Coordinates of C-alpha atoms in Angstrom, one line a residue:
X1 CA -21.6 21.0 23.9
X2 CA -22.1 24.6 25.1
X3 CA -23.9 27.3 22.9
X4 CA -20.4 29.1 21.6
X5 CA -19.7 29.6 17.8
X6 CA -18.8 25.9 16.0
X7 CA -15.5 25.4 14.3
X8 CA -15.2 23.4 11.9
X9 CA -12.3 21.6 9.9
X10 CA -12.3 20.6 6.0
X11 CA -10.6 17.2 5.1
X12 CA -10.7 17.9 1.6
X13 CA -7.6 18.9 0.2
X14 CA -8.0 22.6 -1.1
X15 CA -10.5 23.7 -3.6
X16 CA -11.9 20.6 -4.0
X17 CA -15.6 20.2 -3.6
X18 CA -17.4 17.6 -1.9
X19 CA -18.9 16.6 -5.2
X20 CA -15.3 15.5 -6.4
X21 CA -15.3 13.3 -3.4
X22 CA -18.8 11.7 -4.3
X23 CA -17.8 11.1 -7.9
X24 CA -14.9 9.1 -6.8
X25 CA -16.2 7.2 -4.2
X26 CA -19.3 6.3 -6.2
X27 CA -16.9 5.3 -9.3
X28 CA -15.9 2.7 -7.3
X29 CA -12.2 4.6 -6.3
X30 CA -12.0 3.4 -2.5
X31 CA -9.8 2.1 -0.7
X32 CA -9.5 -1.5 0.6
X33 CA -6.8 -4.2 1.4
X34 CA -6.4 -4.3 -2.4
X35 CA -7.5 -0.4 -3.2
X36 CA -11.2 -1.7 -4.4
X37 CA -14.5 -1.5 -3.3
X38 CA -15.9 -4.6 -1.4
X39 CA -18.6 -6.2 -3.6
X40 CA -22.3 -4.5 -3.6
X41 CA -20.9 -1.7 -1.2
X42 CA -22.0 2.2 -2.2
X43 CA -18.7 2.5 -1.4
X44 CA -18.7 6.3 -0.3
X45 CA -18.5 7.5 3.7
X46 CA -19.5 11.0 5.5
X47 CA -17.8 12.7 7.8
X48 CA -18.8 13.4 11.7
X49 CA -17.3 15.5 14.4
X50 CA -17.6 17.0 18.1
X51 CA -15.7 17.0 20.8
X52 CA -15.2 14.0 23.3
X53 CA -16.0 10.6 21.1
X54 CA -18.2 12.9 18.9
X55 CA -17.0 14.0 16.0
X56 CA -16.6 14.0 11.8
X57 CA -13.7 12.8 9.7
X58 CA -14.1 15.3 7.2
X59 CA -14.6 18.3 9.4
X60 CA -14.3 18.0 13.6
X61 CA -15.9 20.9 15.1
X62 CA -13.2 21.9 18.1
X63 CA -14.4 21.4 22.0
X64 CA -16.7 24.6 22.5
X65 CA -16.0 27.0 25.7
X66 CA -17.7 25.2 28.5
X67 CA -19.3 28.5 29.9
X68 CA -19.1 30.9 32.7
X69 CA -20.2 27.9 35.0
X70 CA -17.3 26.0 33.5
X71 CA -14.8 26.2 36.8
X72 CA -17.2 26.2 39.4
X73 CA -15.7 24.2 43.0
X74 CA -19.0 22.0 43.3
X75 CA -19.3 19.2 40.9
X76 CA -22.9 18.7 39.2
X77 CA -25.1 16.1 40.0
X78 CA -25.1 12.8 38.1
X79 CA -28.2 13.4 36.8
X80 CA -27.1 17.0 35.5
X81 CA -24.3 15.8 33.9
X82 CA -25.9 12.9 32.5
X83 CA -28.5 15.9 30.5
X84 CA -25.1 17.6 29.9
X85 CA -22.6 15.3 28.2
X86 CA -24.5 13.5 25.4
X87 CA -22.9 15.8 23.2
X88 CA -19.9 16.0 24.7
X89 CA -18.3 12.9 23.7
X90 CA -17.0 13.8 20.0
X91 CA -15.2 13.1 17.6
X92 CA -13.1 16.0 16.1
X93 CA -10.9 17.2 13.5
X94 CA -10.3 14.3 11.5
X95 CA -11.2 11.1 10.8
X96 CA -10.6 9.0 8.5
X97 CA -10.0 4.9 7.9
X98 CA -9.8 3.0 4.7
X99 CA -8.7 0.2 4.5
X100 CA -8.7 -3.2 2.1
X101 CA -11.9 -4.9 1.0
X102 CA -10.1 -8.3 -0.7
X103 CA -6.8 -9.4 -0.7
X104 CA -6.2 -11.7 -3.7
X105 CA -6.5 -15.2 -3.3
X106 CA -3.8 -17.5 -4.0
X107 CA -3.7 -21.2 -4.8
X108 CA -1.1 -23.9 -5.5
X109 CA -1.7 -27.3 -7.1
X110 CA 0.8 -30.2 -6.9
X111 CA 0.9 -32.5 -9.4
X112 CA 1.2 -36.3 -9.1
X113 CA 3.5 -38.4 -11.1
X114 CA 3.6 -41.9 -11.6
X115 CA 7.3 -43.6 -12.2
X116 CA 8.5 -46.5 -13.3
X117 CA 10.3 -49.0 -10.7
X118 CA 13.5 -49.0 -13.5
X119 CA 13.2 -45.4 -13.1
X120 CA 13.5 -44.9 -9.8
X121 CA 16.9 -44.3 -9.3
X122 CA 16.9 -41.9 -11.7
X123 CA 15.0 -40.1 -10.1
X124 CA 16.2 -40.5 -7.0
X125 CA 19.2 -39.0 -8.3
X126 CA 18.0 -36.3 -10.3
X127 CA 16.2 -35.2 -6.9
X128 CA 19.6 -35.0 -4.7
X129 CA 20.8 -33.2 -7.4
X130 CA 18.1 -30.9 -7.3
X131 CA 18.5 -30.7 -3.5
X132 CA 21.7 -30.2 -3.5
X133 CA 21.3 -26.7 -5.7
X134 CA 18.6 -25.9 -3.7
X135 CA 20.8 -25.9 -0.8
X136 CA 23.5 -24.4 -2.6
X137 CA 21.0 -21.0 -3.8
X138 CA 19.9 -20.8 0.0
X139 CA 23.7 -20.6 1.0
X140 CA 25.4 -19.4 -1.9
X141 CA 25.0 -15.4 -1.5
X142 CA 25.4 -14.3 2.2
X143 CA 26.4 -11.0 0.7
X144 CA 23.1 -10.5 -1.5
X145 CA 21.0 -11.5 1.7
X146 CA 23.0 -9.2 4.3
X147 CA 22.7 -6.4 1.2
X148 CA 18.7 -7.2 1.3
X149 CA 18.5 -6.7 5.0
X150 CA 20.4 -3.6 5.6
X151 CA 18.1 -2.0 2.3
X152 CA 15.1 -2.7 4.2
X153 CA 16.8 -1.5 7.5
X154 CA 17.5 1.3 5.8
X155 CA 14.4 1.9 4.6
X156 CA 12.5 1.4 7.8
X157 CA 15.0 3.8 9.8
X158 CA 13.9 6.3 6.8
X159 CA 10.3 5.1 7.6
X160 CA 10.8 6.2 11.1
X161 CA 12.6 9.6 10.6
X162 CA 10.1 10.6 8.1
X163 CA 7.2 9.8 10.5
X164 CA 9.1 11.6 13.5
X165 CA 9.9 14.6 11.7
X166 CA 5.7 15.1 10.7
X167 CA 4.6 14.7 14.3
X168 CA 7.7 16.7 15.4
X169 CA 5.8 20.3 13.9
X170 CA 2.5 19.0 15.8
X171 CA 4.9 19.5 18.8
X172 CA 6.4 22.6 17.2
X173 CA 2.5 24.2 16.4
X174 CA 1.9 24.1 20.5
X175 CA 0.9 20.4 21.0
X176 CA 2.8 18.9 23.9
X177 CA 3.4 15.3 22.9
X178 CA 2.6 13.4 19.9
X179 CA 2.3 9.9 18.5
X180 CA 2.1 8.2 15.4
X181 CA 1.9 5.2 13.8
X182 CA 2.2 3.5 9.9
X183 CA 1.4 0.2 9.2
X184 CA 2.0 -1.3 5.5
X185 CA -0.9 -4.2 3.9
X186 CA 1.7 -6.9 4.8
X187 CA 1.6 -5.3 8.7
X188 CA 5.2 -4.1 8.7
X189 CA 4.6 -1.4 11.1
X190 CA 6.7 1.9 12.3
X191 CA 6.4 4.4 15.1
X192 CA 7.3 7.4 16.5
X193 CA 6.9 9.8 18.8
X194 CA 7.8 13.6 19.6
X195 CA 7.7 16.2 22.5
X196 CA 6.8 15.3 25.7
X197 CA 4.6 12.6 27.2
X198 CA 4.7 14.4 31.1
X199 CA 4.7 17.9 31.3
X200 CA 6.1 17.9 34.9
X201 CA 8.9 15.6 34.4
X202 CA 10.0 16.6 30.8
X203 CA 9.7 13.0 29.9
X204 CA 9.5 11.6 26.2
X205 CA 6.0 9.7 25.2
X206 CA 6.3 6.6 25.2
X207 CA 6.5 4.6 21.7
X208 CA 3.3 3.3 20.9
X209 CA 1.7 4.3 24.3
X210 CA -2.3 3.6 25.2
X211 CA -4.1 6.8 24.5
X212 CA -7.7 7.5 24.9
X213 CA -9.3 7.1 21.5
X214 CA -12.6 8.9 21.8
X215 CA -14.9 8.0 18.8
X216 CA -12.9 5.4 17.1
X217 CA -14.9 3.8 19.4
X218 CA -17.9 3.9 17.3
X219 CA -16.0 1.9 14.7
X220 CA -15.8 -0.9 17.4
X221 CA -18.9 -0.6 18.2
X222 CA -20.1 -0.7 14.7
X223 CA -17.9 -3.7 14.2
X224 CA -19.7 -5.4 16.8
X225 CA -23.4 -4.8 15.8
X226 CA -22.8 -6.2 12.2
X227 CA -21.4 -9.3 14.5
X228 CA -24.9 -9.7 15.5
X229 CA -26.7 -9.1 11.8
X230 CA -24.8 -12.5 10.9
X231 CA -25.5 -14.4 13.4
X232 CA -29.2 -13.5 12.9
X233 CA -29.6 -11.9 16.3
X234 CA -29.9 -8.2 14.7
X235 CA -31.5 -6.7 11.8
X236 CA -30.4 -3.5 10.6
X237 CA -33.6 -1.8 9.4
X238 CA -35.7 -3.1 12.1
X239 CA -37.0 -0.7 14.8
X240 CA -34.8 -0.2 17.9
X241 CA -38.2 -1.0 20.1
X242 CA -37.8 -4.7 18.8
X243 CA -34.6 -4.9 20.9
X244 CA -35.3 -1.8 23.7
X245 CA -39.0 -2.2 24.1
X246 CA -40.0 0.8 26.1
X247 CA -37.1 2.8 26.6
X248 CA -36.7 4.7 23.2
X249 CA -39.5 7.4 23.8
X250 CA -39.7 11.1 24.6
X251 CA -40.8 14.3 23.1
X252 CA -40.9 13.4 19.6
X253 CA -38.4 10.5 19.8
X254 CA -40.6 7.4 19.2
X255 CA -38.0 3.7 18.9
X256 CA -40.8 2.5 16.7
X257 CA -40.1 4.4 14.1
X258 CA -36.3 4.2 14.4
X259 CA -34.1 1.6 12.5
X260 CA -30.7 0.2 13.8
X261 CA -29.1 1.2 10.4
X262 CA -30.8 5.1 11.4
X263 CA -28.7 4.7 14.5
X264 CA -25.1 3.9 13.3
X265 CA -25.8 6.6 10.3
X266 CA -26.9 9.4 12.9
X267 CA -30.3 9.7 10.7
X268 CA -32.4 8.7 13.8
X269 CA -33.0 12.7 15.1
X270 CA -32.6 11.4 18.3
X271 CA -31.9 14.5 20.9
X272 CA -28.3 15.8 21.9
X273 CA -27.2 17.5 24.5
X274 CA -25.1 19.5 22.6
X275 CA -25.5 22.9 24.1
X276 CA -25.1 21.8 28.0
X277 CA -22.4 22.9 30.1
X278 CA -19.9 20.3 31.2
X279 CA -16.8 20.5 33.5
X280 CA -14.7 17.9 32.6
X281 CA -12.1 18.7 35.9
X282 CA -15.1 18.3 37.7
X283 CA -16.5 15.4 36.7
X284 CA -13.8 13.5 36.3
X285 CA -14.2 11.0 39.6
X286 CA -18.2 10.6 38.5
X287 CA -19.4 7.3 37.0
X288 CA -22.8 8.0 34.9
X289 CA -24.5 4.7 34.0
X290 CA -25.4 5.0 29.9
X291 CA -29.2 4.5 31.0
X292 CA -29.2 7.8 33.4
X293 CA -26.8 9.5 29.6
X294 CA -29.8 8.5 27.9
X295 CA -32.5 9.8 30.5
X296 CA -31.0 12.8 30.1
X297 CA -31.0 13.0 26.4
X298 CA -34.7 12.1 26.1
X299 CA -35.8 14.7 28.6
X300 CA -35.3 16.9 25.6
X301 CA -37.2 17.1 22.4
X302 CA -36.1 15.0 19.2
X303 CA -33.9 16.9 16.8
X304 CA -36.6 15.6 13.6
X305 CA -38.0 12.5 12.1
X306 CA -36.4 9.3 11.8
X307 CA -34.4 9.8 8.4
X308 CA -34.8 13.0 7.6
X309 CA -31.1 14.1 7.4
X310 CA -27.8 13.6 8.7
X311 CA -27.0 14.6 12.3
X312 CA -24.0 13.3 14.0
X313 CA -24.7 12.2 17.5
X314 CA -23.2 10.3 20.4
X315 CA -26.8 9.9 21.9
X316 CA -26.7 7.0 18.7
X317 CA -24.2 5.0 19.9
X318 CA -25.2 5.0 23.9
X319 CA -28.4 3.0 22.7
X320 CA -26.3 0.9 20.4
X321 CA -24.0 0.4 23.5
X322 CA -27.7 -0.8 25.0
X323 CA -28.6 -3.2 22.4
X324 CA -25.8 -4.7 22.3
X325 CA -25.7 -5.8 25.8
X326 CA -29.5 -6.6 25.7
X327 CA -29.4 -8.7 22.7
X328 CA -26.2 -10.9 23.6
X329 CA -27.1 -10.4 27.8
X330 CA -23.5 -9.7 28.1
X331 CA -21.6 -6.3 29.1
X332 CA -20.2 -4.3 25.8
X333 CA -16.9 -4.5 27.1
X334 CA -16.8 -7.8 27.3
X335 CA -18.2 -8.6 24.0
X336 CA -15.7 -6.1 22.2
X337 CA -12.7 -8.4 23.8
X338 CA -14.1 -11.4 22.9
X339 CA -15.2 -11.1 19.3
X340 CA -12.8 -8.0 18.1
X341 CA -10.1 -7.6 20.4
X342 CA -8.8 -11.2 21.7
X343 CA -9.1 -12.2 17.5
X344 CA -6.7 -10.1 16.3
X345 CA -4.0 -10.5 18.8
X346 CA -4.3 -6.6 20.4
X347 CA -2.8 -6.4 23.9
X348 CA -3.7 -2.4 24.9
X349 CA -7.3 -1.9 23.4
X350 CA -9.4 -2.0 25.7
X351 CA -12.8 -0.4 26.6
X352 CA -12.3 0.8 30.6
X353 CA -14.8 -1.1 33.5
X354 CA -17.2 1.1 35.5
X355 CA -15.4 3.1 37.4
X356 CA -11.9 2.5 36.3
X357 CA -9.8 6.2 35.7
X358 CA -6.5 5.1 35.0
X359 CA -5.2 3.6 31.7
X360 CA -3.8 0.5 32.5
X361 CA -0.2 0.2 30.0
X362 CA 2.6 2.8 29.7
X363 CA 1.1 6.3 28.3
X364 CA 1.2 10.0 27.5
X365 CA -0.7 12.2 29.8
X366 CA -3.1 14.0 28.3
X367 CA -3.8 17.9 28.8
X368 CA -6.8 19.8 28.7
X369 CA -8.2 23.8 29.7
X370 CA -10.6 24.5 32.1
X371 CA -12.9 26.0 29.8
X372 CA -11.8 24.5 26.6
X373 CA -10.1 27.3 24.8
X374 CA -6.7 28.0 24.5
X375 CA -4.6 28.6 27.9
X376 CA -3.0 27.0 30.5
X377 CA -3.1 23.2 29.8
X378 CA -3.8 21.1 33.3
X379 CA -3.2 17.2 33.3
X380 CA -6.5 15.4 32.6
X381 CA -5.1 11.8 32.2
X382 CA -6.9 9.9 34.8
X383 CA -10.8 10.7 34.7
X384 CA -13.9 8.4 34.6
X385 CA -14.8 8.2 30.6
X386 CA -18.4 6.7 31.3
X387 CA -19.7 9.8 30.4
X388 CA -18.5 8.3 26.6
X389 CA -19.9 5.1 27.0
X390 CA -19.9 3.4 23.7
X391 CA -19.7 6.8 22.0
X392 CA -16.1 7.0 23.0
X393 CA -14.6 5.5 26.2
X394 CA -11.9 3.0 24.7
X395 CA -8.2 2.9 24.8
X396 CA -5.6 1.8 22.2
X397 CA -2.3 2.3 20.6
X398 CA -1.4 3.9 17.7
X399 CA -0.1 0.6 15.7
X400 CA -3.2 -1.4 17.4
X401 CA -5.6 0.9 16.2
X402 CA -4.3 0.9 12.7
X403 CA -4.5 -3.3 12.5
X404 CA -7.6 -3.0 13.9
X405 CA -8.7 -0.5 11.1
X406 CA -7.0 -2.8 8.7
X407 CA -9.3 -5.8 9.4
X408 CA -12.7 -4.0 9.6
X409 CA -12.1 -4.0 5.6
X410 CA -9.8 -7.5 5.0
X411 CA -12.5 -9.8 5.5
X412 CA -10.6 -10.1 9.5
X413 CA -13.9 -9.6 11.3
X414 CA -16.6 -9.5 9.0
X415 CA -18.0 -11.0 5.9
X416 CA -17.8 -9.2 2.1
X417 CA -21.7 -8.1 2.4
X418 CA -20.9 -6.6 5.9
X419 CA -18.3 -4.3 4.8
X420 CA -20.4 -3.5 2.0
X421 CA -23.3 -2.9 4.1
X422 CA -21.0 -0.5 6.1
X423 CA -19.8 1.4 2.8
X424 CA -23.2 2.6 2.1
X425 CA -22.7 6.0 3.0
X426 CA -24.7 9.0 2.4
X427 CA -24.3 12.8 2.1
X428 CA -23.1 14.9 5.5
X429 CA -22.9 18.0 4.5
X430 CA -22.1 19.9 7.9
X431 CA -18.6 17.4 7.8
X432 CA -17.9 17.8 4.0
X433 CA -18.2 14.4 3.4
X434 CA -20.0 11.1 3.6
X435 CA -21.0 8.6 6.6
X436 CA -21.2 4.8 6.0
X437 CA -22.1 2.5 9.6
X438 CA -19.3 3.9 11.8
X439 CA -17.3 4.7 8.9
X440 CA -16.1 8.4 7.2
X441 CA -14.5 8.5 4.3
X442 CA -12.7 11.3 2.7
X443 CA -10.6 12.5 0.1
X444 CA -7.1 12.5 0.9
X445 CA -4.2 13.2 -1.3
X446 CA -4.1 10.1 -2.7
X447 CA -7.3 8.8 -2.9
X448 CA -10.6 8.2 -0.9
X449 CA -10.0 6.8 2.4
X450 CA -11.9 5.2 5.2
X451 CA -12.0 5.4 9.3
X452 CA -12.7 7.2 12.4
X453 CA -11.3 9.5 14.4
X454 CA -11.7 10.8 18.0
X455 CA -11.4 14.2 20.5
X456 CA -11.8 14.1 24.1
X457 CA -10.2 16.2 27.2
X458 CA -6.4 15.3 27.0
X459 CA -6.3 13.5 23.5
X460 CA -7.2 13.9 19.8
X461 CA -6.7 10.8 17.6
X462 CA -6.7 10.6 13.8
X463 CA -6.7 6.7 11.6
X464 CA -7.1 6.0 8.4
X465 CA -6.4 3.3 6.0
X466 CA -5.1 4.2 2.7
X467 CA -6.1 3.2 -1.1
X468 CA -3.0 1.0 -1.1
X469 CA -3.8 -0.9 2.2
X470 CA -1.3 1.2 4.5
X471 CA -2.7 2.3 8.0
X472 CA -1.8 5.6 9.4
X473 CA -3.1 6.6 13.0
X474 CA -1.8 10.2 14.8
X475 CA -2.5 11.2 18.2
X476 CA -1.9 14.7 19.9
X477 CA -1.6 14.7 23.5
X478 CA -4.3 18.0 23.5
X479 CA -7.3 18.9 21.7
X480 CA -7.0 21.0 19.0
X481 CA -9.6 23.5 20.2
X482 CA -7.0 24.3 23.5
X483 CA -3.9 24.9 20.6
X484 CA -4.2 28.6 19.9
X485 CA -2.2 28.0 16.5
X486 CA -4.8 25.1 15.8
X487 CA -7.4 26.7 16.6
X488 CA -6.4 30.2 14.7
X489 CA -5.9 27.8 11.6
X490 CA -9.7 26.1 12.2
X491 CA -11.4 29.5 12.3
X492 CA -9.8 30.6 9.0
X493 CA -11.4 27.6 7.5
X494 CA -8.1 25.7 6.8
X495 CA -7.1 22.0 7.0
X496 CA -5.8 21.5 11.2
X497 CA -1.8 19.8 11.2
X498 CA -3.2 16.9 12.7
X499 CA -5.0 16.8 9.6
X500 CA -2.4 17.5 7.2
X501 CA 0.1 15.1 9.1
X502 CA -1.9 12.2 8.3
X503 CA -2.2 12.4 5.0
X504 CA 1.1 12.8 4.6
X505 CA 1.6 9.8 6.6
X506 CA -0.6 7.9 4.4
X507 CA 0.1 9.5 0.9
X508 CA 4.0 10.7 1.4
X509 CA 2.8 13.8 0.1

């Protein structure tokens, strides 16, 4: 991030202190398949934010001007832009997830009767009886059932217009396209879109489209390392050196002394590049390896010690991103297909191969500044996102995000003490809220919530998952840092649209 003033975005709903949000989340008020807390969790979350797959649920600060140096014709080195884009890759305005520890379990029992051979045909009779006004009930009211289903068509086409009509003042507030997704606990999903998905052909978004999903990738990633605590190939307070020997060291920065649980919280005080210069338009053909990311953030001193305090930073998950591969010898990518992705049936999330610019299904193109502040808006769709790494780089849809929210907390993916593990949150101030393992939550208008969200060059996403189980995920085809409205509405310390249109996706408020 360059040296320019922060901005930064409250999640709370007005007047509300971050206290009130504490309180309920520590009284056991959190959301989860069936609104409760998953067993032995601390059940509160945090906040994070940045720009690219940085970022904070409560409070995103926008994407900071990238510096007189910003436009320059000749593209840095690898190894300057690797020192430079640590901090690049946030998460902004916004996140948010929530979603169902437990769902109720059901059971049936049969019972087994023992009848007489005299009885027999009385029974036998007394069952084609019953048959036959079975059959007759299943039959009998055509009118009731075609009444049923054009309620609930109803209903959903309601669903739909609502939805539309909330992203539709995104597009009005200076956005250029938007998307948005709900999905109920029983997966009954709805979309809709709004303003335009190409700027130079006037054409709509596409419903559902793959969008870039910045740090929602941390979620995944988060996902995938409490894979590894149950099969017993990861502990979460043991030192990263057990699993990097070597590697983890700098001014300061010493992997001895920094857990694996430090590292998904952001309380390991690893360094950040937050202050360098980055041309995204310049970049955008370079592929950085994540070793030669993290050279470049250890060539700078540590921010403090192990623990110390909350500091949200990508630089966490780039050395998650390298455990993971060294612990299961396999490349992240693969590993988040295999265990998350191929599970639950998703068909456009995807983390991109080295190298590979374009996003592979139908999608919005996504629109950036050259130097981050609000202007004239270039199309930055196809660019190289290993600068992100496992801080940021994946694609997904609005509705596959959402189920994929949805089963982080449903017992889906991982066990009960998992999720609780990842509900142990503690205090971020600088966000306004709370951070768990790759989880914020916050205090929406209907209850605590918990998720992610992401902002990189050409897309800003926001998912949550409500106290009730419902799923809500909105994406702007922009940052809100290049939106002169949104960004007039950040500096005066207000809640951003984006913001705003979520929870009233979630809450109907």
């Amino acid at each position: 991030m360059s040296n320019s003033k922060k901005t930064t975005m409250k999640w709370f709903r007005r007047g509300e202190s971050r206290e009130a949000v504490v309180d309920e989340v520590q009284s056991g008020k959190t959301s989860g398949a069936d609104g409760r807390t998953a067993p032995g969790s601390d059940a509160s979350g945090s906040g994070a934010s940045g720009s690219g797959a940085s970022g904070s649920a409560f409070r995103s600060r926008a994407v900071r001007g990238l510096g007189p140096g910003a436009a320059s014709s000749r593209p840095p080195s690898a190894r300057s832009v690797a020192a430079s884009l640590a901090g690049l890759i946030g998460l902004s305005v916004a996140a948010w997830g929530s979603a169902a520890s437990a769902q109720a379990d059901e059971a049936a029992r049969s019972a087994m009767a023992s009848v007489s051979t005299t009885a027999s045909a009385s029974l036998t009779s007394a069952s084609g009886a019953s048959s036959q006004q079975v059959t007759a009930s299943k039959y009998a009211s055509p009118s009731k059932q075609a009444s049923s289903s054009r309620q609930t068509g109803k209903l959903k086409a309601a669903q739909k217009r609502d939805l539309k009509a909330t992203i539709q003042e995104l597009v009005d507030a200076g956005y250029p396209g938007a998307l948005a997704a709900k999905t109920d606990k029983d997966g009954n999903a709805v979309g809709a879109t709004a303003g335009k998905g190409n700027l130079a052909t006037g054409e709509a978004p596409p419903l559902d489209g793959e969008v870039r999903i910045a740090s929602n990738t941390k979620t995944f990633v988060a996902v995938l390392i409490m894979k590894m605590v149950e099969e017993g190939k990861v502990k979460l307070d043991e030192p990263i050196e057990t699993y990097l020997p070597g590697i983890v060291k700098g001014q300061g920065v010493d992997g001895k002394k920094i857990t694996v649980r430090q590292l998904l919280q952001h309380t390991s005080g690893l360094p950040e590049f937050g202050d360098g210069q980055l041309d995204y338009f310049a970049i955008r053909n370079d592929y950085v390896s994540p070793r030669d990311v993290l050279d470049g953030v250890l060539s700078r001193p540590a921010q403090f010690a192990p623990g110390a305090k909350f500091q949200y930073n990508n630089a966490n998950y780039v050395v998650l991103g390298l455990l993971a591969e060294r612990v299961a010898k396999r490349p992240i990518a693969e590993q988040i297909e295999t265990k998350i992705v191929k599970p639950l049936g998703l068909k456009h999330t995807y983390m991109p191969g080295p190298g590979e610019k374009t996003i592979r299904g139908k999608h919005p193109h996504g629109y950036h500044t050259r130097d981050g502040k609000p202007g004239k808006l270039e199309d930055i769709t196809e660019a190289d996102p290993s600068w992100e790494g496992a801080a940021g780089s994946m694609v997904s849809t609005p509705s596959e995000l959402n189920k994929f929210m949805q089963s982080v907390f449903d017992g889906s993916l991982l066990s009960q003490a998992s999720i609780a593990e990842m509900k142990k949150s503690i205090p971020a101030p600088e966000m306004g809220g709370e951070y768990g393992l790759g989880l914020i939550a916050h205090k929406s208008s209907c209850g605590v919530v918990w998720g992610h969200s992401g902002n990189n060059p050409g897309y800003h996403s926001l998912s949550a998952v409500g106290p009730d189980g419902t799923a809500a995920t909105i994406v702007t085809t922009a940052e809100p840092a290049v939106n002169a409205k949104e960004a007039e509405t950040m500096t005066a310390g207000k809640d951003a649209r984006s913001v705003s249109a979520l929870d009233k996706t979630l809450c109907g408020k």
